[in-house]
Amino acid sequence: RSGVDSLSTNIAAMQAFKLANRAMLLQMERSRPDASEHMWRPFQLGYQLLALESLIDENHPDRESVDLLWVPTGGGKTEAYLMLTAFEIFRRRLIYGDSGSGTTVITRYTLRLLTTQQFQRASALICACESIRRNQTDTLGMNPITIGLWVGQSTSPNTYQEANRVYLDLLSQQIPSNPFQIMECPWCSASMVPERQSEPQHYGFTATNDSFSMHCPDDSCEFHDRLPIGVVDADLYDHPPTMLIATVDKFARLAW
């Protein structure tokens, strides 16, 4: 009830809530195109309304608490917190414009496999948020909404030079094996690499010794120019992502 009251009295929060729901719907439609309908389960909506108050109010007493959301696998935990992610991303931009476009959400995991799985799901939501932003730059700013994966080098290259070496190796493979975590475009599901060796434009990656970017190889996709995704450490430092997904061991390195 308190969360509902906050939405009903805070214009920016209500706008962000509507935009976040739109982004989640776009993400659900693309992730589960065969579903007949998309809706929130009661606990998901309840969790959002319970938690969003402490995002809106920096002095809220709930900021001293840790919320634990526990339901069995497949119960809908990820979509519940992704909704709050989208809410906070939009809320900050509605209030602060481009000044609110820095790193907004940080998630930390212990298992690299889990991190990669969550990264692929979260990337679809970030694409939805970025698609909405592109059509509402007057209220959501000009800076893109992006996501980054910050993990060890065994999972993803840490430097531009290493990314370029891996990229050139990828281009030379007769049957390409994608080393950059994103197997298909989160927006249109086009494969990020061809089935057999092909021209560079048929790959969804571009790398040099001082840059790295992703794009959808399908020229009809909205993100054919560039996907809002980063997986190389150096690129994340140069372009801090809106949402950062990382493993705990990377945060331990901050001390060094």
PDB file of C-alpha atoms in Angstrom, residues 1 16 41 60 63 65 88 99 112 115 118 129 142 151 165 170 176 180 183-184 202 213 215 219 226 233 248:
ATOM      1  CA  ARG A   1       0.000   0.000   0.000  1.00  0.00           C
ATOM      2  CA  ALA A  16       9.260   5.378 -14.683  1.00  0.00           C
ATOM      3  CA  ARG A  41       2.394 -12.953 -11.000  1.00  0.00           C
ATOM      4  CA  HIS A  60      13.943   5.388   3.475  1.00  0.00           C
ATOM      5  CA  ARG A  63      17.828   1.009   2.809  1.00  0.00           C
ATOM      6  CA  SER A  65      17.765  -3.855   5.142  1.00  0.00           C
ATOM      7  CA  GLU A  88      15.487   2.866 -11.575  1.00  0.00           C
ATOM      8  CA  SER A  99      23.395  13.489 -15.689  1.00  0.00           C
ATOM      9  CA  ARG A 112      30.295 -17.468 -13.739  1.00  0.00           C
ATOM     10  CA  THR A 115      26.375 -14.636 -14.497  1.00  0.00           C
ATOM     11  CA  GLN A 118      21.600 -13.672 -16.365  1.00  0.00           C
ATOM     12  CA  CYS A 129      15.003   0.190 -22.584  1.00  0.00           C
ATOM     13  CA  MET A 142      20.869  11.312 -25.470  1.00  0.00           C
ATOM     14  CA  VAL A 151      34.206 -11.202 -15.498  1.00  0.00           C
ATOM     15  CA  ARG A 165      43.348 -11.242 -31.197  1.00  0.00           C
ATOM     16  CA  LEU A 170      37.221 -15.985 -34.995  1.00  0.00           C
ATOM     17  CA  PRO A 176      33.167 -20.117 -36.248  1.00  0.00           C
ATOM     18  CA  PHE A 180      32.059 -13.247 -26.816  1.00  0.00           C
ATOM     19  CA  MET A 183      25.266 -16.033 -29.048  1.00  0.00           C
ATOM     20  CA  GLU A 184      22.404 -14.214 -30.758  1.00  0.00           C
ATOM     21  CA  HIS A 202      28.384 -11.153 -41.301  1.00  0.00           C
ATOM     22  CA  SER A 213      31.752  -3.065 -30.209  1.00  0.00           C
ATOM     23  CA  HIS A 215      26.080  -5.000 -33.562  1.00  0.00           C
ATOM     24  CA  ASP A 219      20.600  -5.145 -41.435  1.00  0.00           C
ATOM     25  CA  ARG A 226      25.327  -1.047 -32.506  1.00  0.00           C
ATOM     26  CA  ASP A 233      36.999  -4.778 -19.489  1.00  0.00           C
ATOM     27  CA  VAL A 248      32.492 -11.139  -6.906  1.00  0.00           C
TER      28      VAL A 248
END
